[in-house]
mmCIF file of C-alpha atoms and ligand atoms in Angstrom:
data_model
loop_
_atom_site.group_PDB
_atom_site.id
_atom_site.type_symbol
_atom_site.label_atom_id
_atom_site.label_comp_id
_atom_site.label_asym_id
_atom_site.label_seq_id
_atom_site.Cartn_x
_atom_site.Cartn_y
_atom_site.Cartn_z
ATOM 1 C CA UNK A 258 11.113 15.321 -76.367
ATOM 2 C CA UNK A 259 7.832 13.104 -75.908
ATOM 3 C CA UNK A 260 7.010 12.643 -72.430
ATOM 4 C CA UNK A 261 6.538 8.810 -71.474
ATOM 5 C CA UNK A 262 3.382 9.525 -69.643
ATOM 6 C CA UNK A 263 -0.049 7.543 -70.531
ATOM 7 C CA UNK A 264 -1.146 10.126 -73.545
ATOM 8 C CA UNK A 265 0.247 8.543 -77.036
ATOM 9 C CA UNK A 266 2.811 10.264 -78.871
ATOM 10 C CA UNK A 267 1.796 13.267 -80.609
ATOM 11 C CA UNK A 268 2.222 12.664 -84.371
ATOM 12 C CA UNK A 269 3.194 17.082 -84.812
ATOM 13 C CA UNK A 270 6.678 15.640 -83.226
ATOM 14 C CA UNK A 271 8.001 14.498 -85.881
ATOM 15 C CA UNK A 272 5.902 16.999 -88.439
ATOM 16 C CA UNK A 273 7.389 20.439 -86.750
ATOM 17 C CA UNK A 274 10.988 20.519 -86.009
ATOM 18 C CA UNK A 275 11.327 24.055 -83.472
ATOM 19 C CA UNK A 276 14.198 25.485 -85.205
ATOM 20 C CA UNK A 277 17.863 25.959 -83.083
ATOM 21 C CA UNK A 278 18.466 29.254 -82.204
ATOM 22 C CA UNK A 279 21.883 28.867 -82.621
ATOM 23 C CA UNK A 280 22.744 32.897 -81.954
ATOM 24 C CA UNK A 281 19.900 34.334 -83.827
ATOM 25 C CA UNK A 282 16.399 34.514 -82.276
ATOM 26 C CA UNK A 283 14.462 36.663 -84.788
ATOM 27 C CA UNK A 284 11.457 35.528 -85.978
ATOM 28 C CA UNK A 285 11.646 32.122 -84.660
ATOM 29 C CA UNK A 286 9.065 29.873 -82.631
ATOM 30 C CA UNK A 287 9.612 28.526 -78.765
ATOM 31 C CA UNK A 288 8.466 25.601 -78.284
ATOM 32 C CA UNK A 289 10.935 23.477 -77.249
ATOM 33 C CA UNK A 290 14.308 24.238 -74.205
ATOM 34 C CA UNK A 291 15.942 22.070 -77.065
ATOM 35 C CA UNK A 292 16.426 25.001 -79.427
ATOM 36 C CA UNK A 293 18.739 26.664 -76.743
ATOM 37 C CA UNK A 294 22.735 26.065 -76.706
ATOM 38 C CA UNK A 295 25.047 27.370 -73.833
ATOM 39 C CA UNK A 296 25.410 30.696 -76.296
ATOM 40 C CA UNK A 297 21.872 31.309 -76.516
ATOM 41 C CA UNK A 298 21.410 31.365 -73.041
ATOM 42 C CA UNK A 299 24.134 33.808 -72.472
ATOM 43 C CA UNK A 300 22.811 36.159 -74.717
ATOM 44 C CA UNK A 301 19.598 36.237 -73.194
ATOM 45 C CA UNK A 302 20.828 36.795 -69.825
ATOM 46 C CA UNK A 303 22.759 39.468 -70.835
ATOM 47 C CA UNK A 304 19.648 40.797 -72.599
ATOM 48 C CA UNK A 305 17.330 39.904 -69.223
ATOM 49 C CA UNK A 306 20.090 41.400 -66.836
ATOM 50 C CA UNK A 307 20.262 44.914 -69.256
ATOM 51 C CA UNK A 308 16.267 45.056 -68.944
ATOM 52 C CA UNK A 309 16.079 44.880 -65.543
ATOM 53 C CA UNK A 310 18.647 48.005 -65.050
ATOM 54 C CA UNK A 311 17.306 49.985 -67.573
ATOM 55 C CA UNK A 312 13.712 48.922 -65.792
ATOM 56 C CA UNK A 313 15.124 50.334 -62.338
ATOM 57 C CA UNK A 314 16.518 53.378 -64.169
ATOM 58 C CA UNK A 315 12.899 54.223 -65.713
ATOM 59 C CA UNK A 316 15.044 53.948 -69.320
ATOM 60 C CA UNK A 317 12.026 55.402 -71.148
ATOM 61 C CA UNK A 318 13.626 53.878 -74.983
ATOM 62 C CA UNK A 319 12.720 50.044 -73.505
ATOM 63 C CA UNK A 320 8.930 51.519 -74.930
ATOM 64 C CA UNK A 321 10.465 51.665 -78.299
ATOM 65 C CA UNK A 322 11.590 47.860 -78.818
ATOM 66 C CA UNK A 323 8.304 46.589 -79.574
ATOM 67 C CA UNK A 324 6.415 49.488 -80.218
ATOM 68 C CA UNK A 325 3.543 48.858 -83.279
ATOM 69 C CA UNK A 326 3.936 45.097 -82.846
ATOM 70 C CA UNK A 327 1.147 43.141 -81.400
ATOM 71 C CA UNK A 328 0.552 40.038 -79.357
ATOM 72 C CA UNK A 329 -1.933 37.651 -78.793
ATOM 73 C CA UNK A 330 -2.771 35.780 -75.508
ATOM 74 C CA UNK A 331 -4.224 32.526 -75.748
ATOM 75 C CA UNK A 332 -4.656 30.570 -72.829
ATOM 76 C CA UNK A 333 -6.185 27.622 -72.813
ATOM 77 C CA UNK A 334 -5.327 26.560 -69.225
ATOM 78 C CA UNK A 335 -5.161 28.699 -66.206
ATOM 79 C CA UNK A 336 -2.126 30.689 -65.579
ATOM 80 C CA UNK A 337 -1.324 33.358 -63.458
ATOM 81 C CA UNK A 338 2.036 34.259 -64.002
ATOM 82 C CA UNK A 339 2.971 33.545 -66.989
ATOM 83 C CA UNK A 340 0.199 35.577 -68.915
ATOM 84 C CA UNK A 341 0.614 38.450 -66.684
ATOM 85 C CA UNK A 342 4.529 38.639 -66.958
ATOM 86 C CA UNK A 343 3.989 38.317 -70.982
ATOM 87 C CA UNK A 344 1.389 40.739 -71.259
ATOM 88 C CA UNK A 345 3.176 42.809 -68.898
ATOM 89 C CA UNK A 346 6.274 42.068 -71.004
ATOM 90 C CA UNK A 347 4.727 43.111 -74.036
ATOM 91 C CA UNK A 348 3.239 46.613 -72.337
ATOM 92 C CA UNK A 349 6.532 47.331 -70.898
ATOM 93 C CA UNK A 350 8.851 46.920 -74.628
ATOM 94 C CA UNK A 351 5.584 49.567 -75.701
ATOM 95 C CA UNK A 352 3.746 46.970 -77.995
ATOM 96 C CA UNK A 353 0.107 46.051 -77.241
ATOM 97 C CA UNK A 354 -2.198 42.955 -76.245
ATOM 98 C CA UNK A 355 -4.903 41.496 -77.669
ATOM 99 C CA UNK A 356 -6.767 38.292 -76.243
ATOM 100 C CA UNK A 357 -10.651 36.989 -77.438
ATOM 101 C CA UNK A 358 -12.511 39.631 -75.419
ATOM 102 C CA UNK A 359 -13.725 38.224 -72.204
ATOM 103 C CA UNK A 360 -10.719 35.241 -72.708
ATOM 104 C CA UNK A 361 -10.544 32.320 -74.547
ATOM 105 C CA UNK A 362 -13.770 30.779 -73.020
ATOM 106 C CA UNK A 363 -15.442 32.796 -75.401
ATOM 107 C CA UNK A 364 -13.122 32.246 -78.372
ATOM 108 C CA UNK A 365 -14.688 29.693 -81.205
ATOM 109 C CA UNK A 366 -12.621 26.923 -79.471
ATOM 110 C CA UNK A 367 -15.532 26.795 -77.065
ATOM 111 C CA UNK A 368 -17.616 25.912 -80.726
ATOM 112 C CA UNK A 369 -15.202 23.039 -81.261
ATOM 113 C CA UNK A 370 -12.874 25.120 -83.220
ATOM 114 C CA UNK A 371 -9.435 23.157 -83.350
ATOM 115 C CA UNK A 372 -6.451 24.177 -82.151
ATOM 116 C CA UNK A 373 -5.003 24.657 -86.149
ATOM 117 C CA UNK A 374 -7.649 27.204 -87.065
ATOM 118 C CA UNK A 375 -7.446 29.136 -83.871
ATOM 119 C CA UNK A 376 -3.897 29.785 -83.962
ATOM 120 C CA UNK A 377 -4.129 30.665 -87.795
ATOM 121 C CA UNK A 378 -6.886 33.435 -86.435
ATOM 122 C CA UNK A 379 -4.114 34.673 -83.708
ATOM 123 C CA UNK A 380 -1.494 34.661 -86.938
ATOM 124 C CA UNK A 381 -3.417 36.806 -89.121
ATOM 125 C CA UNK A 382 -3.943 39.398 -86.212
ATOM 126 C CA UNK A 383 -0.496 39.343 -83.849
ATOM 127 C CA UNK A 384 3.351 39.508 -84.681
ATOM 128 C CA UNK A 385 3.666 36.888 -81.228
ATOM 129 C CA UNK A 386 1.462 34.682 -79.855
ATOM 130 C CA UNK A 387 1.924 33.437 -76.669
ATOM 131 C CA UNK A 388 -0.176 29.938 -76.308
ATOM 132 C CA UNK A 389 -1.104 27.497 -73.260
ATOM 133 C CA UNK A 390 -3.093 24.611 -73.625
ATOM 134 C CA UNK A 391 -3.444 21.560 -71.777
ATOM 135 C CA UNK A 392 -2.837 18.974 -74.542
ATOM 136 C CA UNK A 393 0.686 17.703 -74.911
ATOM 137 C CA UNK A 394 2.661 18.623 -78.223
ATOM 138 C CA UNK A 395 -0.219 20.960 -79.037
ATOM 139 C CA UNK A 396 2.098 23.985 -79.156
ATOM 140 C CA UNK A 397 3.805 22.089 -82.155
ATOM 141 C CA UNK A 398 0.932 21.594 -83.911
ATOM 142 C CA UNK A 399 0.276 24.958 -83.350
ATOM 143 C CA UNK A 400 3.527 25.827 -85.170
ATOM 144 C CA UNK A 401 3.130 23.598 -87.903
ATOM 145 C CA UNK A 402 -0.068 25.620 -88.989
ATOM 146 C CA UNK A 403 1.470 28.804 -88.058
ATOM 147 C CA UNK A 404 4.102 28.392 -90.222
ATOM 148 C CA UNK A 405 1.685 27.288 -93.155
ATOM 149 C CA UNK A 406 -0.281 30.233 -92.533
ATOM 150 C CA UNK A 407 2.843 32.451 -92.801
ATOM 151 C CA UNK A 408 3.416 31.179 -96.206
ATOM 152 C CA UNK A 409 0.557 32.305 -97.520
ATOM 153 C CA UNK A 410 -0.834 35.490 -95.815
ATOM 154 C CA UNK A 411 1.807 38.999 -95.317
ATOM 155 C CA UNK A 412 2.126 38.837 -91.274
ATOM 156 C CA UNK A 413 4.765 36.281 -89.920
ATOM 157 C CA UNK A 414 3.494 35.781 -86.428
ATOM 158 C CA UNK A 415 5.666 33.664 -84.032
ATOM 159 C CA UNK A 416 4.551 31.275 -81.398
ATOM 160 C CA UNK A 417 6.027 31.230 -77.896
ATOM 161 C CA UNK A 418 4.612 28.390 -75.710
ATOM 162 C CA UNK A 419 3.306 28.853 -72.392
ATOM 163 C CA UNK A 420 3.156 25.229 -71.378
ATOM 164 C CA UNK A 421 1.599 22.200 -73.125
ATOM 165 C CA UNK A 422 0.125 20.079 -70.495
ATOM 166 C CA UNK A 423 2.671 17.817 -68.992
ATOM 167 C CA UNK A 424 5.390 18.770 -72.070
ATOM 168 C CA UNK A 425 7.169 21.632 -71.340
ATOM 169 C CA UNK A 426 7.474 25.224 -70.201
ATOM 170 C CA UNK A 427 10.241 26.782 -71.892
ATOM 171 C CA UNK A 428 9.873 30.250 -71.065
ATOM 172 C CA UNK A 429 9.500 28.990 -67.323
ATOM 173 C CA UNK A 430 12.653 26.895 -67.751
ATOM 174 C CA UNK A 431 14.725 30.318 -69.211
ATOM 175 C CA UNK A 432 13.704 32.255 -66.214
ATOM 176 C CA UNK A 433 14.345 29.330 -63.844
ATOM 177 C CA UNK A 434 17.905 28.954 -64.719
ATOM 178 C CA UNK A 435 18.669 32.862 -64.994
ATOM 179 C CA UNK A 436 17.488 33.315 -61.447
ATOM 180 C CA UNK A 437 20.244 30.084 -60.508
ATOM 181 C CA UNK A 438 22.710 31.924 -62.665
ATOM 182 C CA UNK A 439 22.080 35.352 -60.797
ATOM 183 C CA UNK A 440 21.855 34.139 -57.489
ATOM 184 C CA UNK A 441 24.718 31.739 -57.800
ATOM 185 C CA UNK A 442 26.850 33.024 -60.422
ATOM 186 C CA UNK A 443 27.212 30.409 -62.764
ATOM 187 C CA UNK A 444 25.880 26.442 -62.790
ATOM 188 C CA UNK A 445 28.662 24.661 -62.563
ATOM 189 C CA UNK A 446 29.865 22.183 -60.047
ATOM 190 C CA UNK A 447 26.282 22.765 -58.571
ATOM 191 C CA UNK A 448 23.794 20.021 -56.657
ATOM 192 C CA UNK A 449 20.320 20.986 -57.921
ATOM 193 C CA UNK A 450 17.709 18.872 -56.286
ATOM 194 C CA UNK A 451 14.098 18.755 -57.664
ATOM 195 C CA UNK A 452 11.412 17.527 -55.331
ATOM 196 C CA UNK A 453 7.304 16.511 -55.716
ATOM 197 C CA UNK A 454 5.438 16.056 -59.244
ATOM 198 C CA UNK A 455 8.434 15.267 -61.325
ATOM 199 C CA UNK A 456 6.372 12.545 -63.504
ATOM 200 C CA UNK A 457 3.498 15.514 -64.745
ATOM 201 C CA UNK A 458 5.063 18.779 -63.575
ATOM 202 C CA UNK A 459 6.351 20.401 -67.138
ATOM 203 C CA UNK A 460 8.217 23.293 -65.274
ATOM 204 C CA UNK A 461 10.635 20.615 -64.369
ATOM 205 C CA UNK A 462 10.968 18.366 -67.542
ATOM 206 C CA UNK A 463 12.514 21.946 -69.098
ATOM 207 C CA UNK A 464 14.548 22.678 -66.379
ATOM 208 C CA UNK A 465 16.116 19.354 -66.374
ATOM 209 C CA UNK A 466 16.814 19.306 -70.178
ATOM 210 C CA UNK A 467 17.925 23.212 -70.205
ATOM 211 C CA UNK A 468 20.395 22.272 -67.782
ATOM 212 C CA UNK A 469 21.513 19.217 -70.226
ATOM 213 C CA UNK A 470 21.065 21.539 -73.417
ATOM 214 C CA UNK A 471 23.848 24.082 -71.024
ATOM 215 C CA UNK A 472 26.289 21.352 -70.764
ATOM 216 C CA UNK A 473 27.591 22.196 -67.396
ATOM 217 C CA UNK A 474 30.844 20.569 -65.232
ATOM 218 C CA UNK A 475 30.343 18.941 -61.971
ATOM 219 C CA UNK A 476 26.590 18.906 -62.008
ATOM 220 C CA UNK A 477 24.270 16.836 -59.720
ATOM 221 C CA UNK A 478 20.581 16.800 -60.101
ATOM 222 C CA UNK A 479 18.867 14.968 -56.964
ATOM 223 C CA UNK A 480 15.312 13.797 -58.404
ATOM 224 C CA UNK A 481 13.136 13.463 -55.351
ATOM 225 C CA UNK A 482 10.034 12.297 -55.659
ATOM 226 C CA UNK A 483 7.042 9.384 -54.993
ATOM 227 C CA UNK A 484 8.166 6.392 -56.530
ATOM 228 C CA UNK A 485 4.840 6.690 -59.045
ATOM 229 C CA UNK A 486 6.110 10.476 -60.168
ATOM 230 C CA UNK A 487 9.007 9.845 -60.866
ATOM 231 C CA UNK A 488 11.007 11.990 -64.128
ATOM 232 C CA UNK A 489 10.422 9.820 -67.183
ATOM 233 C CA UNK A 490 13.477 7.936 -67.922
ATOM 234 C CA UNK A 491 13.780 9.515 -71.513
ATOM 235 C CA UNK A 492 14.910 13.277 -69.587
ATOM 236 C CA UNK A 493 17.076 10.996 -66.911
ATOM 237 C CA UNK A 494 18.820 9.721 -70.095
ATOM 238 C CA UNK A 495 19.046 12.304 -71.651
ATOM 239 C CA UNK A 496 20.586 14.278 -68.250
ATOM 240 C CA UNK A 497 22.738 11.205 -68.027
ATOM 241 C CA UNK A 498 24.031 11.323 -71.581
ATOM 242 C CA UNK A 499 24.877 14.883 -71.086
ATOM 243 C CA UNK A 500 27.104 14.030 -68.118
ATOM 244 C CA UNK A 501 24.994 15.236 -65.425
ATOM 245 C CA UNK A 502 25.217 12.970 -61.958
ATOM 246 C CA UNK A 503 22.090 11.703 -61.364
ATOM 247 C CA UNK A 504 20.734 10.629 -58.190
ATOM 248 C CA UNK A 505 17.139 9.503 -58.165
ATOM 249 C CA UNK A 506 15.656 8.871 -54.300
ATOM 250 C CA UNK A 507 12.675 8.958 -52.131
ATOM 251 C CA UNK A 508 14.094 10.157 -49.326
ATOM 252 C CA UNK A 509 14.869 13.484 -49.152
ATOM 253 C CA UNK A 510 17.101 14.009 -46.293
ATOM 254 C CA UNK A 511 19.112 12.117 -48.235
ATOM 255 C CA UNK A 512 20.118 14.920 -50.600
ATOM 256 C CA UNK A 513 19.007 18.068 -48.729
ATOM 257 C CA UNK A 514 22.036 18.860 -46.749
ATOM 258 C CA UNK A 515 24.228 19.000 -50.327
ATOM 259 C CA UNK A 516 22.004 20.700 -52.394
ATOM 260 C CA UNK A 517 22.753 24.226 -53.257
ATOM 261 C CA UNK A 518 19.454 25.081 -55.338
ATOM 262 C CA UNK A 519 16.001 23.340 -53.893
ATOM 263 C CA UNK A 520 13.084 23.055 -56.368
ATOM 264 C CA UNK A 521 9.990 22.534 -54.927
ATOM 265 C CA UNK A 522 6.963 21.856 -57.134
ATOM 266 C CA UNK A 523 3.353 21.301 -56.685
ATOM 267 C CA UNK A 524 1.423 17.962 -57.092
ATOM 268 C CA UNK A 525 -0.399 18.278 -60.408
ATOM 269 C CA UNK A 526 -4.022 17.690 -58.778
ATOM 270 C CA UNK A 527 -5.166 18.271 -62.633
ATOM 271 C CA UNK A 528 -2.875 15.215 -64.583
ATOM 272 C CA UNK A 529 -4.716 13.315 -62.220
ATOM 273 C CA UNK A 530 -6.907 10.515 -63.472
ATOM 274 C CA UNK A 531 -7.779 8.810 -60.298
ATOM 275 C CA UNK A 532 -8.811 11.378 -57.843
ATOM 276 C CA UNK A 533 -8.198 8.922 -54.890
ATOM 277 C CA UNK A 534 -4.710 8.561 -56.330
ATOM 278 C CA UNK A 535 -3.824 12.250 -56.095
ATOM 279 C CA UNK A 536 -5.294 12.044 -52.309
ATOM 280 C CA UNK A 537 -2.849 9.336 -51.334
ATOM 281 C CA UNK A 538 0.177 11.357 -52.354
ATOM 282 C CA UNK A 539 -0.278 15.105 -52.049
ATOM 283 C CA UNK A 540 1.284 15.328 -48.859
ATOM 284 C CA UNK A 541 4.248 13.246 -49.638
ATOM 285 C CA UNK A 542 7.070 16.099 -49.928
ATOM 286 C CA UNK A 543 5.733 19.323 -48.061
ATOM 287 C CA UNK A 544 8.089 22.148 -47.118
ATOM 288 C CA UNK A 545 7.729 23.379 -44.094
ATOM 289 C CA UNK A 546 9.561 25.570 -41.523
ATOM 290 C CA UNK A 547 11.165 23.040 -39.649
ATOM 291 C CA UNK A 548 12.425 21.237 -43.188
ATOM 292 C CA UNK A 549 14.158 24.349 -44.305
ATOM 293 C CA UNK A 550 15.699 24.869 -40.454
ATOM 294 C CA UNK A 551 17.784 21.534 -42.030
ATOM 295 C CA UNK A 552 18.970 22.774 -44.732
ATOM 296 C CA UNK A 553 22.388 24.392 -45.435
ATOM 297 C CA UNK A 554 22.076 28.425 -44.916
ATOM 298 C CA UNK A 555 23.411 28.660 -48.787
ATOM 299 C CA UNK A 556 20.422 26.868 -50.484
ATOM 300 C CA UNK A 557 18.219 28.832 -52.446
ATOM 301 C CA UNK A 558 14.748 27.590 -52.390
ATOM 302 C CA UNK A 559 12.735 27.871 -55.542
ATOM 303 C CA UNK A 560 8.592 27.125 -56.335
ATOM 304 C CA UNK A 561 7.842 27.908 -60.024
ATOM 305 C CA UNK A 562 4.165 28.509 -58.118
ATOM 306 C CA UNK A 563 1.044 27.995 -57.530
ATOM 307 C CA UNK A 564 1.760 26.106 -54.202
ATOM 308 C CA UNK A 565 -0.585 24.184 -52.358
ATOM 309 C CA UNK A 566 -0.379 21.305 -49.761
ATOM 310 C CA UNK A 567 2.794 21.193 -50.458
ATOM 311 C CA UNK A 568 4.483 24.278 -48.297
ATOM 312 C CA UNK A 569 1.973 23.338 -45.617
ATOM 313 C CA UNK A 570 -0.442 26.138 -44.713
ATOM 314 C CA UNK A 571 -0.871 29.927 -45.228
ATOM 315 C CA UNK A 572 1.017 30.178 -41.366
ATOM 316 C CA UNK A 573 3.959 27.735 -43.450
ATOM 317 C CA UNK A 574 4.073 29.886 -45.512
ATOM 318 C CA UNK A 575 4.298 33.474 -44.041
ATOM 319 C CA UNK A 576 7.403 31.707 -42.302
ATOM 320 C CA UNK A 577 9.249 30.172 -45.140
ATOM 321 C CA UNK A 578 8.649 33.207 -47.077
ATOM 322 C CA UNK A 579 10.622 35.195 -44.775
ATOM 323 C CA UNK A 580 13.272 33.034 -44.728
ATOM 324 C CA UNK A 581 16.161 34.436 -46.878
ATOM 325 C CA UNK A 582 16.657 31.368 -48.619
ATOM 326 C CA UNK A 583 13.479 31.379 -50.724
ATOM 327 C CA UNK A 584 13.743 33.432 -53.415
ATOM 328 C CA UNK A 585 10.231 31.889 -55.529
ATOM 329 C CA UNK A 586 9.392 35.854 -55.852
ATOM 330 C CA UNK A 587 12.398 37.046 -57.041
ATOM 331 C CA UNK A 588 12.328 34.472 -59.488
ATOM 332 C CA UNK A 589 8.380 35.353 -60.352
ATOM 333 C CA UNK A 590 9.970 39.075 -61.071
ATOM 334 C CA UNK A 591 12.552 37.418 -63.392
ATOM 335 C CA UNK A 592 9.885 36.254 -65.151
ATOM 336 C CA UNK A 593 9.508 39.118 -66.470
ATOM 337 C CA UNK A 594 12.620 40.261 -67.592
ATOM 338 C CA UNK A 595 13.341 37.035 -68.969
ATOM 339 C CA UNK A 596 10.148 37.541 -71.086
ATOM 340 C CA UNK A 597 11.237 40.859 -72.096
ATOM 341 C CA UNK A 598 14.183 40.004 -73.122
ATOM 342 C CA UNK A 599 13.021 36.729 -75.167
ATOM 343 C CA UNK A 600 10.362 39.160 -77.025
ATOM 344 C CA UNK A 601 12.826 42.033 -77.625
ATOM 345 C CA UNK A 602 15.125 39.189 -79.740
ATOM 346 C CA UNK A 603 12.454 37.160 -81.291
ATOM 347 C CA UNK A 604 10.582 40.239 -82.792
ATOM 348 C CA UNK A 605 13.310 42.467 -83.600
ATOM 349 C CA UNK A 606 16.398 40.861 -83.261
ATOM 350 C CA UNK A 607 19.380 41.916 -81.270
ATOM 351 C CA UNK A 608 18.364 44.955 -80.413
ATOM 352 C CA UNK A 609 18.878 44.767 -76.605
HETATM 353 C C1 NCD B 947 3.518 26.124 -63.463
HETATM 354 C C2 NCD B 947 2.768 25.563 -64.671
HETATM 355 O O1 NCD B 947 1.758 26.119 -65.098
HETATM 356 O O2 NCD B 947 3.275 24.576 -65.181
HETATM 357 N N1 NCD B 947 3.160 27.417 -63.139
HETATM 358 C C3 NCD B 947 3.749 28.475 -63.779
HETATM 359 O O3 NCD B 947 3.691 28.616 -64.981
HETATM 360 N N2 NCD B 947 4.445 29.342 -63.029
HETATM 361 C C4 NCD B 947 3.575 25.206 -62.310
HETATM 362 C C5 NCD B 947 2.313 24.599 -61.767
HETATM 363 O O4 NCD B 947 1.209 24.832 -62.258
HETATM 364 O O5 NCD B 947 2.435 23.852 -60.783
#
């Protein structure tokens, strides 16, 4: 869904369609939470849950899912966690990596190459491609030339998004919600607060509409944030629509004492246009020690990471992270199998 934010509309959403998965993931493009339905997402779970067991029992066949297939890394935009879980993914099904050597600030994009001409390169080369860049909708214009490639050349590469500036994170979303499922059994009836960036933080947009695209009973999302980064209203609608409860607030002791799965997200320092803005409100939501001493001893607390400012300092920190309740590294090592488990179906079907 377009993002109301100040960028105009990119024109490749209404040229590239991401296709539903509707039960059958081979070969297809992610680009979008939308393509998931409550079925989807239980099959992947299944498939992330049997990957991590057959992980901890050193199940030597998970080598043989992907073995001979290829894929690219293109990263456009810093990451540290998502290209390391995918490439470590991709190692761990047996199928190899391939970036521009020395990373993409060598790649001909740094010549003023365009985003359709580098991805065609990726597609001639990889069976997956896994793509960041910091340009909303770019990831479907990347798929619109993929698939025009594809017509015309043998290899059928697909395209899995790692984040399109202050669009989505789909893959981030996935392992979001599987760590909520596995820690909590299940979605329903749940109060899921998100707190901080909510206007430019992507990780959240997709959370909020996977949660919609699950169709859950009893939800309430709690959407804490400044008053100036706030969710755009299209994902609030569309929560609404979907009968979520929907509580929008500044104030976060409001909803902390109900909430049974905390989000916490960073202030996007980089969406920033006005540096002076960005000044005035990184410190608005912080979690610190004393925060989480208020909150009820079931809460999970979640960080899709990087943090910053906002869990106070590297002292904050070493506390909170001892704390029971947050769980941001388990859910970094779900990244993983999530990942797995997304490139085991979209390259060779349902084979795990
Ligand atoms: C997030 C991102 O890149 O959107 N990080 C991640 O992928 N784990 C969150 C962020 O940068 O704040």
């Amino acid at each position: 869904m377009p993002h109301d934010g100040p960028k105009p509309v990119n024109h490749f959403y209404t040229a590239y369609t991401p296709p539903l998965i509707d039960g059958d993931f081979e070969g297809k493009h992610i680009i979008s939470v939308d393509q998931f339905a409550r079925h989807d997402l239980e099959i992947l779970f299944d498939a992330a849950r049997s990957i991590r067991r057959r992980i901890s029992q050193q199940d030597r066949g998970l080598k043989e899912i992907c073995a001979g297939k290829v894929m690219a890394s293109l990263f456009f935009e810093a990451s540290t966690r998502t290209d390391m879980s995918f490439q470590a993914a991709m190692r761990r099904l047996g199928g190899d990596v391939i970036s521009a050597s020395n990373g993409v600030q060598f790649s001909s994009m740094y010549k003023g190459e365009n985003i359709a001409d580098t991805i065609r390169a990726a597609g001639c080369y990889a069976d997956a491609i896994v793509m960041r860049h910091d340009q909303e909708g770019s990831t479907y214009e990347a798929a619109f030339y993929l698939d025009r490639l594809n017509r015309q050349i043998k290899n059928r590469a697909i395209l899995i998004s790692g984040g399109d500036g202050v669009g989505e994170h789909p893959t981030q979303a996935l392992l979001d919600l599987f760590t909520i499922f596995d820690r909590k059994q299940g979605i329903d009836h749940l109060t899921l607060t998100m707190v901080g960036d909510l206007k430019h933080g992507r990780t959240v947009h997709s959370l909020a509409k996977l949660i919609a695209c699950y169709r859950p009973a009893g939800v309430t999302l709690c959407l804490v944030s400044p008053e100036s980064l706030r969710m755009p209203a299209p994902i609030v609608a569309l929560l609404r629509a979907a009968g979520l409860s929907v509580i929008e607030t500044t104030d976060l002791m409001q909803v902390l004492p109900d909430s049974d799965v905390m989000y916490w997200t960073r202030v996007q320092e980089e969406r920033f246009s006005q540096p002076d803005e960005y000044e005035r409100i990184k410190d608005g939501f912080v979690m610190l020690p004393a925060v989480l001493a208020r909150a009820p001893a079931r809460m999970i607390l979640m960080h899709p990471l990087p943090r910053k400012h906002e869990m106070g300092t590297q002292a904050d920190h070493d506390i909170l992270d001892e704390d029971p309740r947050a769980i941001y590294f388990e859910q970094m090592e779900n990244g993983m199998f999530v990942r797995m488990a997304l490139l085991a179906k979209v390259l060779r079907g349902a084979y795990v």
